Amino acid sequence: MKFIGSMLSAGAAILVFLAFFATAGTASAKTAPFEPIAVHHLPVPAGYSGESEPDWLPDGKHLVVVAASPDLSAPQLAVTGIDGSRPKCISCGLDTGVVPGAPDGAAFGKPLPFPDGKRIMVRLGLRPGGGGSATQNFTYGVLTCSPSLVNCKTRTLAPIIMPGGGIDQGTQNREGRLSPDGRWFGWTEFTLHGTAMSIGLLKKNGGQYHLENVRILNPYGSLGTDSAAWRAQAPYFELKNFTSDGKSVLYSATYDADNFDTWRVDLRTGKRTRITRGIDWEEDVSTSPDGGS
């Protein structure tokens, strides 16, 4: 695996006072105006108890959701209209046993469509909270529909083989993500040694997907007695998303006061940029399609 990357001085009280207001004024002048947000609540179709974790399909006219129903033993994936109507289950009846480590009757969750409109990356695990999140064995697979997700007549489920194995090998694979071009898979390995944000190239080999050219994105370097290096490398890290252009990865880290803030790492240069610094718990994170927000 390869690694990417690498107080104000006290013065007279009046000067500090003036400097504070000068800085505050400058920051205020550069603050972008708030963007208006409208929230539209979608009704849950009859026969279903909930639809969650939605994402757009590439055609912009349909959603893929995690659907729950009294008639379903575990949450499944459904394709719906943009208003949440006309759900069509695309995962019902699939054998989750083809995915190593997936429990019997595993719940489908966190679907992420590929740009080809035929495939979805999906996480398979227990129901939310089932068994305790610290002990859940999150596994991943690719659901393929033919001829398309919207017109799904035949379906297959192929596992994504994780380099570190699963919970039986002492590794929990958290928060799987897909790059915008559908070529790279990102996730966070959680082990006794800490967390490792990783990305790997998805390659189909027979009935399985393997991850090649895997890179760890954590800050890396010598530590010694350098407190700044320890501060940069010691936090809890969790990969959250690829940026909309696919050139960077967004992640959350407990850099200050054991509180999650958002960072961005450039996948070409390894440059890290801190996005937030506040008391809010910053997760999950993603960028708008135009990359402006």
Coordinates of C-alpha atoms in Angstrom, one line a residue:
M1 CA 0.0 0.0 0.0
K2 CA 1.1 3.6 -0.7
F3 CA 0.6 6.6 1.6
I4 CA -0.5 10.0 0.4
G5 CA 0.7 13.0 2.0
S6 CA 2.7 13.9 4.1
M7 CA -0.9 31.6 19.0
L8 CA -1.1 34.8 18.5
S9 CA 1.8 36.5 20.3
A10 CA 0.6 38.4 23.4
G11 CA 0.9 42.2 23.2
A12 CA -0.6 45.2 24.7
A13 CA -4.3 44.5 25.6
I14 CA -5.5 47.3 23.4
L15 CA -3.6 46.0 20.4
V16 CA -5.1 42.5 20.9
F17 CA -8.5 44.1 21.2
L18 CA -8.2 46.0 18.0
A19 CA -6.7 43.1 16.1
F20 CA -9.6 40.9 17.1
F21 CA -12.2 43.3 15.7
A22 CA -10.1 43.9 12.5
T23 CA -9.9 40.1 11.9
A24 CA -13.6 39.7 12.7
G25 CA -14.5 42.4 10.2
T26 CA -12.4 40.9 7.5
A27 CA -13.8 37.4 8.0
S28 CA -17.3 38.9 8.0
A29 CA -16.7 40.7 4.7
K30 CA -15.6 37.4 3.0
T31 CA -18.4 35.3 4.4
A32 CA -20.6 34.0 1.5
P33 CA -24.4 34.6 1.9
F34 CA -26.5 31.8 3.1
E35 CA -28.1 29.7 0.3
P36 CA -31.9 29.2 0.5
I37 CA -32.9 25.6 1.3
A38 CA -36.3 24.1 0.7
V39 CA -37.3 20.8 2.3
H40 CA -39.9 18.7 0.6
H41 CA -41.3 15.7 2.6
L42 CA -42.2 12.7 0.5
P43 CA -45.1 10.5 1.5
V44 CA -44.4 6.9 2.2
P45 CA -46.3 4.6 -0.2
A46 CA -49.0 2.4 1.1
G47 CA -47.7 -0.9 2.4
Y48 CA -44.3 0.5 3.4
S49 CA -43.2 1.7 6.8
G50 CA -40.3 3.8 5.6
E51 CA -38.0 4.9 2.8
S52 CA -34.5 6.0 3.7
E53 CA -31.0 6.6 2.5
P54 CA -32.1 7.9 -1.0
D55 CA -29.8 8.7 -3.9
W56 CA -30.5 9.9 -7.4
L57 CA -30.2 7.5 -10.3
P58 CA -28.2 8.8 -13.3
D59 CA -31.3 9.7 -15.3
G60 CA -32.3 12.3 -12.7
K61 CA -35.9 11.0 -12.8
H62 CA -35.7 8.2 -10.3
L63 CA -34.4 7.5 -6.8
V64 CA -33.0 4.4 -5.2
V65 CA -34.0 4.0 -1.6
V66 CA -33.8 1.6 1.3
A67 CA -37.4 0.4 1.8
A68 CA -38.9 -1.1 4.9
S69 CA -42.2 -2.9 5.2
P70 CA -43.9 -5.2 7.6
D71 CA -43.9 -7.8 4.7
L72 CA -40.1 -7.6 4.5
S73 CA -37.8 -9.5 6.9
A74 CA -35.0 -7.0 6.3
P75 CA -34.7 -3.6 4.5
Q76 CA -34.4 -3.9 0.7
L77 CA -33.5 -1.6 -2.2
A78 CA -36.3 -0.1 -4.3
V79 CA -36.3 2.2 -7.3
T80 CA -39.0 4.9 -7.0
G81 CA -40.2 8.0 -8.8
I82 CA -38.7 11.3 -7.6
D83 CA -41.7 11.8 -5.3
G84 CA -41.0 8.4 -3.6
S85 CA -43.9 6.7 -5.4
R86 CA -44.2 3.5 -7.3
P87 CA -41.4 1.6 -5.5
K88 CA -40.1 -1.4 -7.2
C89 CA -37.9 -3.8 -5.2
I90 CA -34.7 -4.7 -7.0
S91 CA -33.1 -6.7 -4.3
C92 CA -35.9 -8.9 -3.0
G93 CA -35.1 -12.5 -3.2
L94 CA -31.4 -12.1 -3.9
D95 CA -29.1 -14.5 -2.1
T96 CA -26.9 -12.4 0.2
G97 CA -24.9 -15.5 1.1
V98 CA -22.7 -14.8 -2.0
V99 CA -21.1 -12.0 -0.1
P100 CA -18.5 -13.4 2.4
G101 CA -19.3 -12.4 6.0
A102 CA -22.8 -11.1 5.2
P103 CA -25.3 -12.5 7.8
D104 CA -28.3 -14.6 6.7
G105 CA -31.1 -12.3 5.5
A106 CA -28.7 -9.3 5.6
A107 CA -30.3 -5.8 5.4
F108 CA -29.4 -3.8 2.3
G109 CA -28.3 -0.3 3.0
K110 CA -26.5 2.9 1.7
P111 CA -27.0 2.3 -2.0
L112 CA -24.7 4.3 -4.4
P113 CA -25.5 4.1 -8.1
F114 CA -22.8 3.7 -10.8
P115 CA -22.9 6.2 -13.7
D116 CA -23.8 3.4 -16.1
G117 CA -27.4 3.2 -14.8
K118 CA -27.1 -0.6 -14.4
R119 CA -25.2 -1.1 -11.1
I120 CA -25.5 -0.1 -7.5
M121 CA -22.9 -0.5 -4.8
V122 CA -24.6 -1.6 -1.6
R123 CA -23.7 -2.3 2.0
L124 CA -24.9 -5.5 3.6
G125 CA -25.2 -5.8 7.3
L126 CA -27.6 -6.1 10.2
R127 CA -30.5 -3.8 10.8
P128 CA -29.4 -0.3 12.0
G129 CA -28.2 -0.8 15.6
G130 CA -28.6 -4.6 15.4
G131 CA -25.9 -6.3 17.4
G132 CA -24.3 -3.0 18.3
S133 CA -22.4 -0.9 15.7
A134 CA -19.0 -1.8 17.1
T135 CA -19.6 -5.4 16.4
Q136 CA -21.4 -5.3 13.0
N137 CA -19.6 -6.9 10.1
F138 CA -20.2 -4.4 7.3
T139 CA -19.8 -6.1 3.9
Y140 CA -20.2 -4.7 0.4
G141 CA -21.4 -5.8 -3.0
V142 CA -22.5 -4.7 -6.4
L143 CA -26.0 -5.3 -7.6
T144 CA -26.4 -5.3 -11.4
C145 CA -29.7 -5.0 -13.2
S146 CA -30.3 -5.8 -16.8
P147 CA -31.1 -4.0 -19.0
S148 CA -31.2 -1.1 -16.4
L149 CA -32.0 -0.3 -12.8
V150 CA -35.2 1.4 -13.9
N151 CA -36.2 -1.6 -16.0
C152 CA -34.7 -4.3 -13.9
K153 CA -35.6 -7.7 -15.4
T154 CA -32.7 -9.8 -14.3
R155 CA -30.4 -9.2 -11.3
T156 CA -27.1 -10.4 -9.9
L157 CA -25.2 -9.7 -6.7
A158 CA -21.4 -9.8 -6.6
P159 CA -19.3 -9.3 -3.5
I160 CA -16.6 -6.7 -3.1
I161 CA -13.6 -8.6 -1.5
M162 CA -12.1 -6.4 1.2
P163 CA -8.3 -6.5 1.6
G164 CA -8.4 -6.7 5.4
G165 CA -11.1 -9.3 5.6
G166 CA -14.0 -8.7 8.0
I167 CA -14.8 -8.7 11.6
D168 CA -13.6 -12.3 12.0
Q169 CA -10.1 -11.1 11.0
G170 CA -10.3 -8.1 13.3
T171 CA -11.3 -5.5 10.7
Q172 CA -14.5 -3.6 10.4
N173 CA -15.0 -1.9 7.0
R174 CA -17.0 1.3 7.5
E175 CA -18.6 3.8 5.3
G176 CA -18.1 2.5 1.8
R177 CA -18.2 5.1 -1.0
L178 CA -18.0 5.2 -4.7
S179 CA -16.1 7.7 -6.9
P180 CA -18.2 9.8 -9.4
D181 CA -16.8 7.8 -12.3
G182 CA -17.6 4.5 -10.6
R183 CA -14.0 3.2 -10.8
W184 CA -12.8 3.7 -7.2
F185 CA -14.1 2.4 -3.9
G186 CA -13.3 4.3 -0.7
W187 CA -13.8 3.1 2.9
T188 CA -12.4 3.2 6.4
E189 CA -10.8 0.2 8.0
F190 CA -11.3 0.1 11.8
T191 CA -8.9 -2.2 13.6
L192 CA -7.1 -2.5 17.0
H193 CA -4.4 -0.3 15.4
G194 CA -6.8 2.6 14.7
T195 CA -8.5 3.7 11.5
A196 CA -7.2 3.7 8.0
M197 CA -9.0 5.7 5.2
S198 CA -8.4 3.8 2.0
I199 CA -9.3 3.8 -1.7
G200 CA -8.9 1.0 -4.2
L201 CA -9.6 0.5 -7.9
L202 CA -12.6 -1.8 -8.5
K203 CA -11.9 -4.7 -10.8
K204 CA -14.3 -7.4 -11.8
N205 CA -12.9 -10.9 -11.7
G206 CA -15.4 -13.6 -12.5
G207 CA -18.3 -13.2 -10.0
Q208 CA -16.4 -11.0 -7.6
Y209 CA -15.0 -7.4 -7.4
H210 CA -11.5 -7.0 -6.1
L211 CA -9.7 -3.8 -5.0
E212 CA -6.4 -3.1 -6.7
N213 CA -3.8 -0.3 -6.3
V214 CA -5.0 0.4 -2.7
R215 CA -3.8 3.6 -1.1
I216 CA -4.1 4.7 2.5
L217 CA -5.0 8.4 2.8
N218 CA -4.1 9.0 6.5
P219 CA -1.5 11.7 7.2
Y220 CA 1.8 9.9 7.4
G221 CA 5.4 10.7 8.5
S222 CA 7.9 10.4 11.4
L223 CA 6.6 11.3 14.8
G224 CA 9.5 11.5 17.3
T225 CA 8.9 14.4 19.8
D226 CA 7.1 16.6 17.3
S227 CA 3.7 17.4 18.9
A228 CA 2.3 18.8 15.7
A229 CA 3.0 15.5 13.9
W230 CA 1.3 13.6 16.7
R231 CA -1.7 16.0 16.6
A232 CA -2.0 15.5 12.8
Q233 CA -1.7 11.7 12.8
A234 CA -3.3 10.6 16.0
P235 CA -7.0 11.5 15.5
Y236 CA -9.8 9.2 14.6
F237 CA -10.2 9.4 10.8
E238 CA -13.2 8.4 8.7
L239 CA -13.6 8.7 5.0
K240 CA -16.9 10.4 4.1
N241 CA -17.0 11.0 0.4
F242 CA -15.4 11.8 -2.9
T243 CA -15.7 15.4 -4.2
S244 CA -18.1 15.8 -7.1
D245 CA -15.1 16.1 -9.5
G246 CA -13.5 13.0 -8.1
K247 CA -10.1 14.8 -7.5
S248 CA -10.3 14.8 -3.7
V249 CA -11.7 12.9 -0.8
L250 CA -13.6 14.5 2.1
Y251 CA -13.1 13.0 5.5
S252 CA -13.9 13.7 9.2
A253 CA -11.2 13.7 11.9
T254 CA -11.1 14.4 15.6
Y255 CA -8.2 17.0 15.2
D256 CA -9.4 19.3 18.0
A257 CA -11.0 18.4 21.3
D258 CA -12.0 14.9 20.1
N259 CA -14.6 16.6 17.9
F260 CA -15.3 15.7 14.2
D261 CA -14.3 18.4 11.7
T262 CA -14.3 18.1 7.9
W263 CA -11.1 18.0 5.8
R264 CA -10.3 17.5 2.1
V265 CA -7.2 15.7 0.7
D266 CA -6.2 16.2 -2.9
L267 CA -5.7 12.7 -4.4
R268 CA -3.0 13.9 -6.8
T269 CA -0.8 16.1 -4.5
G270 CA -1.8 14.9 -1.0
K271 CA -2.5 18.5 0.1
R272 CA -4.9 18.7 3.0
T273 CA -7.4 21.5 3.5
R274 CA -9.4 22.0 6.7
I275 CA -13.0 22.8 5.7
T276 CA -14.7 23.3 9.1
R277 CA -13.5 24.3 12.6
G278 CA -16.4 24.5 15.0
I279 CA -18.2 22.8 17.8
D280 CA -20.7 21.0 15.5
W281 CA -20.2 17.3 14.8
E282 CA -19.4 17.4 11.1
E283 CA -20.6 14.3 9.4
D284 CA -21.7 13.1 6.9
V285 CA -20.4 15.4 4.2
S286 CA -20.6 15.7 0.5
T287 CA -20.3 18.4 -2.2
S288 CA -22.9 19.8 -4.5
P289 CA -22.8 18.7 -8.2
D290 CA -21.1 21.9 -9.2
G291 CA -18.6 21.7 -6.4
G292 CA -19.5 25.1 -5.1
S293 CA -21.0 24.0 -1.8

